[in-house]
Amino acid sequence: MKRINLLLIAVATLAGAVAFATPVPRHSNQEAAPIFVKTIPPGYRDWKLISVAREEGELNDIRAILGNDEAIKAYREAKLPFPEGTIIARLAWSHDASEENNKTFGRPQSFVAGAPKNGVQFMIKDSKKYASTGGWGYGHFDDGKPTDDSMLKACFPCHQAIKDRDFVFTRYSH
Amino acid sequence: MKRINLLLIAVATLAGAVAFATPVPRHSNQEAAPIFVKTIPPGYRDWKLISVAREEGELNDIRAILGNDEAIKAYREAKLPFPEGTIIARLAWSHDASEENNKTFGRPQSFVAGAPKNGVQFMIKDSKKYASTGGWGYGHFDDGKPTDDSMLKACFPCHQAIKDRDFVFTRYSH
């Protein structure tokens, strides 16, 4: 009996140590305050292309999703979850009819990227720092300046819809 | 007089040598046959993003234009003409409504890149090799295979419309 009791204490202590070392997301009445991305990751405009997209409606833009090397490697190997350090960037521009292209094609069909629009957004994977939002930090920058937290609080609730893809909507385009 | 005559002969000979060494585009009834790009430049999917675009009509795709390092440097420095070795790649995918995104946004507005569509195209700058088509070689590949010359013959006549931008339609998106 004494041995079993000692073992139980050891296990409980170990479990306590682990719980102490690894902050788990707190729930309900003592939820952890989400942390957001407030600094633009350097060099993101040089990153490789993940995919492109078009948003109609109020956003009305054409966009590109770029990824750092960690992101691209994970996408190409179809590995989930994304590794620590993964960063995904979403750039967007106005969706402008191109008179020049239309003249060449002989019909109105061509739209190109105009001025930057709807800011630049980032998702950064850091399971500890961003534990309260699925391990991802969300950031949005207009003209290089970080947006208010009120806007960023809306990111995670929507991304939860695709928890099974590690909260990332964009698929890689081959 | 003898010295002047000898000098004239020397200049004429030199001019002849230069004309022989540098093939100039021939015109009208003895036009040079255009040369096209028949091999896919390796690693193009890793290149940096120049811009994105959307074609409606029969093409009905969403596209990305990537550039090798020479292309990106020239674009960013706004230097024309593009240097020798510049390569510009045009990728395209089907323009697919995203039910998943629309559900998240709460309205039908979102289009993403689907399967690859309308082939992959390249422009390669080599002023000597492609002298008869403005210094650019044009290539189009469907499922990795080069297309017929008949299609490629249509590239240069259209690109001539923007000779003042060194025959390149796409502008760099910041």
GROMACS .gro file of C-alpha atoms in nm:
model
  348
    1MET     CA    1   0.000   0.000   0.000
    2LYS     CA    2   0.273   0.242   0.094
    3ARG     CA    3   0.444   0.188  -0.239
    4ILE     CA    4   0.120   0.247  -0.430
    5ASN     CA    5   0.053   0.565  -0.235
    6LEU     CA    6   0.402   0.695  -0.308
    7LEU     CA    7   0.355   0.613  -0.675
    8LEU     CA    8   0.024   0.799  -0.681
    9ILE     CA    9   0.185   1.101  -0.522
   10ALA     CA   10   0.468   1.089  -0.775
   11VAL     CA   11   0.223   1.074  -1.065
   12ALA     CA   12   0.015   1.356  -0.921
   13THR     CA   13   0.327   1.569  -0.874
   14LEU     CA   14   0.441   1.499  -1.227
   15ALA     CA   15   0.098   1.584  -1.364
   16GLY     CA   16   0.102   1.904  -1.159
   17ALA     CA   17   0.443   1.995  -1.295
   18VAL     CA   18   0.332   1.938  -1.651
   19ALA     CA   19   0.016   2.140  -1.596
   20PHE     CA   20   0.228   2.417  -1.452
   21ALA     CA   21   0.484   2.411  -1.735
   22THR     CA   22   0.231   2.396  -2.019
   23PRO     CA   23  -0.028   2.672  -1.998
   24VAL     CA   24  -0.357   2.527  -2.114
   25PRO     CA   25  -0.636   2.750  -2.247
   26ARG     CA   26  -0.854   2.863  -1.960
   27HIS     CA   27  -1.226   2.852  -2.012
   28SER     CA   28  -1.552   3.025  -1.921
   29ASN     CA   29  -1.521   3.277  -1.641
   30GLN     CA   30  -1.144   3.295  -1.641
   31GLU     CA   31  -1.066   3.286  -2.014
   32ALA     CA   32  -0.716   3.401  -2.112
   33ALA     CA   33  -0.699   3.731  -2.295
   34PRO     CA   34  -0.609   3.664  -2.660
   35ILE     CA   35  -0.276   3.798  -2.781
   36PHE     CA   36  -0.252   3.948  -3.130
   37VAL     CA   37   0.022   4.015  -3.383
   38LYS     CA   38   0.131   4.377  -3.363
   39THR     CA   39   0.449   4.372  -3.574
   40ILE     CA   40   0.468   4.303  -3.946
   41PRO     CA   41   0.687   3.998  -4.013
   42PRO     CA   42   0.989   4.124  -4.209
   43GLY     CA   43   1.038   4.021  -4.570
   44TYR     CA   44   0.689   3.878  -4.620
   45ARG     CA   45   0.660   4.028  -4.973
   46ASP     CA   46   0.942   3.791  -5.078
   47TRP     CA   47   0.763   3.477  -4.962
   48LYS     CA   48   0.640   3.205  -5.192
   49LEU     CA   49   0.287   3.187  -5.323
   50ILE     CA   50   0.033   2.963  -5.152
   51SER     CA   51  -0.268   3.066  -5.357
   52VAL     CA   52  -0.483   3.350  -5.492
   53ALA     CA   53  -0.845   3.447  -5.430
   54ARG     CA   54  -1.114   3.696  -5.518
   55GLU     CA   55  -1.358   3.854  -5.274
   56GLU     CA   56  -1.665   4.028  -5.409
   57GLY     CA   57  -1.911   4.227  -5.197
   58GLU     CA   58  -1.785   4.493  -4.958
   59LEU     CA   59  -1.426   4.366  -4.967
   60ASN     CA   60  -1.419   4.373  -5.351
   61ASP     CA   61  -1.054   4.279  -5.390
   62ILE     CA   62  -0.817   4.032  -5.552
   63ARG     CA   63  -0.568   3.870  -5.314
   64ALA     CA   64  -0.259   3.662  -5.279
   65ILE     CA   65  -0.172   3.434  -4.990
   66LEU     CA   66   0.201   3.392  -4.930
   67GLY     CA   67   0.383   3.171  -4.683
   68ASN     CA   68   0.723   3.163  -4.518
   69ASP     CA   69   0.942   2.855  -4.574
   70GLU     CA   70   0.785   2.667  -4.282
   71ALA     CA   71   0.439   2.726  -4.428
   72ILE     CA   72   0.531   2.623  -4.783
   73LYS     CA   73   0.709   2.307  -4.666
   74ALA     CA   74   0.412   2.199  -4.453
   75TYR     CA   75   0.165   2.272  -4.734
   76ARG     CA   76   0.367   2.077  -4.990
   77GLU     CA   77   0.406   1.782  -4.756
   78ALA     CA   78   0.039   1.812  -4.656
   79LYS     CA   79   0.145   1.800  -4.291
   80LEU     CA   80  -0.088   1.915  -4.016
   81PRO     CA   81  -0.069   2.081  -3.774
   82PHE     CA   82   0.155   2.355  -3.916
   83PRO     CA   83   0.491   2.369  -3.735
   84GLU     CA   84   0.592   2.637  -3.486
   85GLY     CA   85   0.710   2.947  -3.669
   86THR     CA   86   0.474   2.909  -3.963
   87ILE     CA   87   0.355   3.244  -4.095
   88ILE     CA   88   0.085   3.295  -4.356
   89ALA     CA   89   0.035   3.639  -4.513
   90ARG     CA   90  -0.271   3.767  -4.696
   91LEU     CA   91  -0.219   4.062  -4.931
   92ALA     CA   92  -0.502   4.225  -5.128
   93TRP     CA   93  -0.548   4.485  -5.398
   94SER     CA   94  -0.842   4.655  -5.564
   95HIS     CA   95  -0.995   4.447  -5.845
   96ASP     CA   96  -0.958   4.683  -6.140
   97ALA     CA   97  -1.084   4.637  -6.494
   98SER     CA   98  -0.787   4.662  -6.730
   99GLU     CA   99  -0.872   4.867  -7.039
  100GLU     CA  100  -0.530   4.791  -7.178
  101ASN     CA  101  -0.578   4.415  -7.152
  102ASN     CA  102  -0.937   4.433  -7.275
  103LYS     CA  103  -0.825   4.619  -7.586
  104THR     CA  104  -0.573   4.341  -7.653
  105PHE     CA  105  -0.821   4.061  -7.592
  106GLY     CA  106  -1.084   4.246  -7.794
  107ARG     CA  107  -1.347   4.211  -7.521
  108PRO     CA  108  -1.408   4.324  -7.160
  109GLN     CA  109  -1.282   4.034  -6.950
  110SER     CA  110  -0.963   4.134  -6.775
  111PHE     CA  111  -0.912   4.249  -6.417
  112VAL     CA  112  -0.580   4.329  -6.257
  113ALA     CA  113  -0.454   4.422  -5.912
  114GLY     CA  114  -0.476   4.794  -5.847
  115ALA     CA  115  -0.381   4.977  -5.529
  116PRO     CA  116  -0.334   4.782  -5.205
  117LYS     CA  117  -0.671   4.737  -5.033
  118ASN     CA  118  -0.818   4.588  -4.715
  119GLY     CA  119  -0.483   4.582  -4.537
  120VAL     CA  120  -0.234   4.301  -4.495
  121GLN     CA  121  -0.309   4.011  -4.261
  122PHE     CA  122  -0.097   3.749  -4.090
  123MET     CA  123  -0.138   3.424  -3.902
  124ILE     CA  124   0.163   3.324  -3.691
  125LYS     CA  125   0.193   2.979  -3.535
  126ASP     CA  126   0.320   2.985  -3.176
  127SER     CA  127   0.132   2.730  -2.969
  128LYS     CA  128   0.237   2.876  -2.635
  129LYS     CA  129   0.208   3.248  -2.702
  130TYR     CA  130  -0.122   3.218  -2.884
  131ALA     CA  131  -0.265   2.922  -2.687
  132SER     CA  132  -0.598   3.095  -2.630
  133THR     CA  133  -0.662   3.126  -3.006
  134GLY     CA  134  -0.577   2.778  -3.129
  135GLY     CA  135  -0.202   2.834  -3.136
  136TRP     CA  136  -0.225   3.107  -3.400
  137GLY     CA  137  -0.169   3.478  -3.357
  138TYR     CA  138  -0.375   3.700  -3.585
  139GLY     CA  139  -0.267   4.037  -3.717
  140HIS     CA  140  -0.409   4.303  -3.948
  141PHE     CA  141  -0.222   4.611  -4.070
  142ASP     CA  142  -0.357   4.911  -4.258
  143ASP     CA  143  -0.085   5.127  -4.413
  144GLY     CA  144   0.166   4.944  -4.194
  145LYS     CA  145  -0.017   5.013  -3.867
  146PRO     CA  146  -0.174   4.739  -3.653
  147THR     CA  147  -0.550   4.750  -3.624
  148ASP     CA  148  -0.756   4.756  -3.302
  149ASP     CA  149  -0.798   4.440  -3.099
  150SER     CA  150  -1.174   4.464  -3.146
  151MET     CA  151  -1.131   4.368  -3.512
  152LEU     CA  152  -0.879   4.093  -3.435
  153LYS     CA  153  -1.111   3.932  -3.181
  154ALA     CA  154  -1.332   3.833  -3.475
  155CYS     CA  155  -1.058   3.622  -3.642
  156PHE     CA  156  -1.048   3.314  -3.425
  157PRO     CA  157  -1.424   3.253  -3.393
  158CYS     CA  158  -1.446   3.226  -3.775
  159HIS     CA  159  -1.129   3.020  -3.816
  160GLN     CA  160  -1.265   2.769  -3.564
  161ALA     CA  161  -1.491   2.643  -3.843
  162ILE     CA  162  -1.186   2.471  -3.994
  163LYS     CA  163  -1.021   2.340  -3.681
  164ASP     CA  164  -0.957   2.010  -3.864
  165ARG     CA  165  -0.726   2.196  -4.106
  166ASP     CA  166  -0.544   2.363  -3.818
  167PHE     CA  167  -0.761   2.676  -3.854
  168VAL     CA  168  -0.622   2.767  -4.200
  169PHE     CA  169  -0.873   2.831  -4.479
  170THR     CA  170  -0.641   2.865  -4.779
  171ARG     CA  171  -0.543   2.552  -4.968
  172TYR     CA  172  -0.217   2.530  -5.160
  173SER     CA  173  -0.242   2.583  -5.536
  174HIS     CA  174  -0.019   2.354  -5.740
  175MET     CA  175   4.460   5.940 -10.054
  176LYS     CA  176   4.594   5.588 -10.024
  177ARG     CA  177   4.581   5.611  -9.646
  178ILE     CA  178   4.220   5.735  -9.651
  179ASN     CA  179   4.118   5.453  -9.889
  180LEU     CA  180   4.277   5.194  -9.664
  181LEU     CA  181   4.099   5.341  -9.364
  182LEU     CA  182   3.765   5.327  -9.545
  183ILE     CA  183   3.824   4.963  -9.635
  184ALA     CA  184   3.913   4.886  -9.273
  185VAL     CA  185   3.595   5.053  -9.145
  186ALA     CA  186   3.383   4.876  -9.406
  187THR     CA  187   3.538   4.541  -9.314
  188LEU     CA  188   3.479   4.601  -8.945
  189ALA     CA  189   3.117   4.703  -9.010
  190GLY     CA  190   3.074   4.388  -9.215
  191ALA     CA  191   3.214   4.177  -8.935
  192VAL     CA  192   2.980   4.333  -8.681
  193ALA     CA  193   2.682   4.284  -8.912
  194PHE     CA  194   2.785   3.923  -8.953
  195ALA     CA  195   2.831   3.861  -8.581
  196THR     CA  196   2.507   4.028  -8.467
  197PRO     CA  197   2.201   3.886  -8.639
  198VAL     CA  198   1.956   4.172  -8.687
  199PRO     CA  199   1.584   4.103  -8.732
  200ARG     CA  200   1.517   4.053  -9.101
  201HIS     CA  201   1.205   4.205  -9.242
  202SER     CA  202   0.930   4.151  -9.499
  203ASN     CA  203   1.001   3.871  -9.744
  204GLN     CA  204   1.291   3.720  -9.552
  205GLU     CA  205   1.168   3.748  -9.192
  206ALA     CA  206   1.348   3.529  -8.935
  207ALA     CA  207   1.144   3.237  -8.807
  208PRO     CA  208   1.048   3.309  -8.442
  209ILE     CA  209   1.193   3.078  -8.179
  210PHE     CA  210   0.974   2.969  -7.887
  211VAL     CA  211   1.028   2.837  -7.536
  212LYS     CA  212   0.995   2.459  -7.533
  213THR     CA  213   1.130   2.373  -7.188
  214ILE     CA  214   0.971   2.471  -6.856
  215PRO     CA  215   1.213   2.683  -6.651
  216PRO     CA  216   1.297   2.479  -6.339
  217GLY     CA  217   1.179   2.598  -5.999
  218TYR     CA  218   0.935   2.859  -6.125
  219ARG     CA  219   0.674   2.767  -5.860
  220ASP     CA  220   0.919   2.897  -5.598
  221TRP     CA  221   0.954   3.241  -5.757
  222LYS     CA  222   0.833   3.562  -5.600
  223LEU     CA  223   0.498   3.718  -5.674
  224ILE     CA  224   0.474   3.999  -5.930
  225SER     CA  225   0.095   4.031  -5.928
  226VAL     CA  226  -0.242   3.858  -5.958
  227ALA     CA  227  -0.523   3.890  -6.213
  228ARG     CA  228  -0.865   3.762  -6.309
  229GLU     CA  229  -0.981   3.676  -6.659
  230GLU     CA  230  -1.352   3.639  -6.726
  231GLY     CA  231  -1.497   3.516  -7.058
  232GLU     CA  232  -1.370   3.199  -7.217
  233LEU     CA  233  -1.052   3.192  -7.010
  234ASN     CA  234  -1.251   3.223  -6.682
  235ASP     CA  235  -0.957   3.185  -6.446
  236ILE     CA  236  -0.772   3.348  -6.157
  237ARG     CA  237  -0.399   3.386  -6.210
  238ALA     CA  238  -0.068   3.466  -6.052
  239ILE     CA  239   0.233   3.617  -6.225
  240LEU     CA  240   0.567   3.515  -6.073
  241GLY     CA  241   0.917   3.631  -6.160
  242ASN     CA  242   1.269   3.500  -6.119
  243ASP     CA  243   1.517   3.714  -5.924
  244GLU     CA  244   1.617   3.916  -6.232
  245ALA     CA  245   1.252   3.999  -6.300
  246ILE     CA  246   1.172   4.098  -5.941
  247LYS     CA  247   1.483   4.318  -5.912
  248ALA     CA  248   1.404   4.500  -6.237
  249TYR     CA  249   1.040   4.549  -6.138
  250ARG     CA  250   1.130   4.685  -5.795
  251GLU     CA  251   1.390   4.920  -5.940
  252ALA     CA  252   1.149   5.013  -6.221
  253LYS     CA  253   1.429   4.947  -6.471
  254LEU     CA  254   1.352   4.893  -6.839
  255PRO     CA  255   1.436   4.706  -7.051
  256PHE     CA  256   1.438   4.389  -6.840
  257PRO     CA  257   1.787   4.236  -6.817
  258GLU     CA  258   1.900   3.926  -7.001
  259GLY     CA  259   1.786   3.614  -6.818
  260THR     CA  260   1.462   3.765  -6.690
  261ILE     CA  261   1.181   3.511  -6.678
  262ILE     CA  262   0.816   3.587  -6.606
  263ALA     CA  263   0.573   3.302  -6.537
  264ARG     CA  264   0.195   3.311  -6.561
  265LEU     CA  265   0.006   3.043  -6.365
  266ALA     CA  266  -0.373   3.013  -6.367
  267TRP     CA  267  -0.645   2.815  -6.193
  268SER     CA  268  -1.020   2.778  -6.225
  269HIS     CA  269  -1.213   3.056  -6.049
  270ASP     CA  270  -1.425   2.854  -5.806
  271ALA     CA  271  -1.692   2.980  -5.571
  272SER     CA  272  -1.598   2.876  -5.216
  273GLU     CA  273  -1.898   2.748  -5.025
  274GLU     CA  274  -1.682   2.711  -4.717
  275ASN     CA  275  -1.573   3.075  -4.724
  276ASN     CA  276  -1.920   3.199  -4.814
  277LYS     CA  277  -2.063   3.019  -4.512
  278THR     CA  278  -1.807   3.193  -4.292
  279PHE     CA  279  -1.866   3.536  -4.444
  280GLY     CA  280  -2.243   3.478  -4.434
  281ARG     CA  281  -2.286   3.576  -4.800
  282PRO     CA  282  -2.183   3.455  -5.147
  283GLN     CA  283  -1.872   3.658  -5.226
  284SER     CA  284  -1.568   3.434  -5.215
  285PHE     CA  285  -1.381   3.272  -5.503
  286VAL     CA  286  -1.068   3.062  -5.470
  287ALA     CA  287  -0.821   2.894  -5.703
  288GLY     CA  288  -0.938   2.549  -5.810
  289ALA     CA  289  -0.759   2.311  -6.045
  290PRO     CA  290  -0.483   2.442  -6.272
  291LYS     CA  291  -0.634   2.586  -6.592
  292ASN     CA  292  -0.527   2.742  -6.921
  293GLY     CA  293  -0.174   2.611  -6.894
  294VAL     CA  294   0.141   2.779  -6.767
  295GLN     CA  295   0.309   3.051  -6.972
  296PHE     CA  296   0.657   3.201  -6.975
  297MET     CA  297   0.841   3.497  -7.122
  298ILE     CA  298   1.219   3.461  -7.128
  299LYS     CA  299   1.447   3.755  -7.208
  300ASP     CA  300   1.732   3.664  -7.443
  301SER     CA  301   1.787   3.945  -7.690
  302LYS     CA  302   1.991   3.738  -7.932
  303LYS     CA  303   1.803   3.409  -7.929
  304TYR     CA  304   1.463   3.575  -7.949
  305ALA     CA  305   1.561   3.878  -8.158
  306SER     CA  306   1.273   3.831  -8.400
  307THR     CA  307   1.013   3.864  -8.120
  308GLY     CA  308   1.138   4.171  -7.935
  309GLY     CA  309   1.404   3.987  -7.737
  310TRP     CA  310   1.150   3.768  -7.556
  311GLY     CA  311   1.085   3.400  -7.603
  312TYR     CA  312   0.727   3.291  -7.543
  313GLY     CA  313   0.621   2.953  -7.410
  314HIS     CA  314   0.295   2.781  -7.320
  315PHE     CA  315   0.265   2.442  -7.151
  316ASP     CA  316  -0.045   2.229  -7.096
  317ASP     CA  317   0.007   1.949  -6.845
  318GLY     CA  318   0.381   2.006  -6.874
  319LYS     CA  319   0.388   1.975  -7.255
  320PRO     CA  320   0.478   2.263  -7.489
  321THR     CA  321   0.199   2.382  -7.713
  322ASP     CA  322   0.208   2.415  -8.094
  323ASP     CA  323   0.397   2.702  -8.255
  324SER     CA  324   0.072   2.817  -8.417
  325MET     CA  325  -0.054   2.930  -8.075
  326LEU     CA  326   0.279   3.089  -7.978
  327LYS     CA  327   0.290   3.294  -8.297
  328ALA     CA  328  -0.001   3.495  -8.156
  329CYS     CA  329   0.196   3.611  -7.847
  330PHE     CA  330   0.428   3.871  -7.992
  331PRO     CA  331   0.175   4.058  -8.212
  332CYS     CA  332  -0.034   4.131  -7.900
  333HIS     CA  333   0.263   4.214  -7.675
  334GLN     CA  334   0.381   4.469  -7.932
  335ALA     CA  335   0.103   4.696  -7.805
  336ILE     CA  336   0.320   4.763  -7.498
  337LYS     CA  337   0.659   4.793  -7.660
  338ASP     CA  338   0.728   5.096  -7.437
  339ARG     CA  339   0.712   4.868  -7.131
  340ASP     CA  340   0.947   4.617  -7.294
  341PHE     CA  341   0.647   4.409  -7.411
  342VAL     CA  342   0.540   4.312  -7.058
  343PHE     CA  343   0.175   4.370  -6.962
  344THR     CA  344   0.185   4.288  -6.591
  345ARG     CA  345   0.271   4.564  -6.347
  346TYR     CA  346   0.430   4.490  -6.009
  347SER     CA  347   0.192   4.491  -5.712
  348HIS     CA  348   0.336   4.645  -5.399
   0.00000   0.00000   0.00000
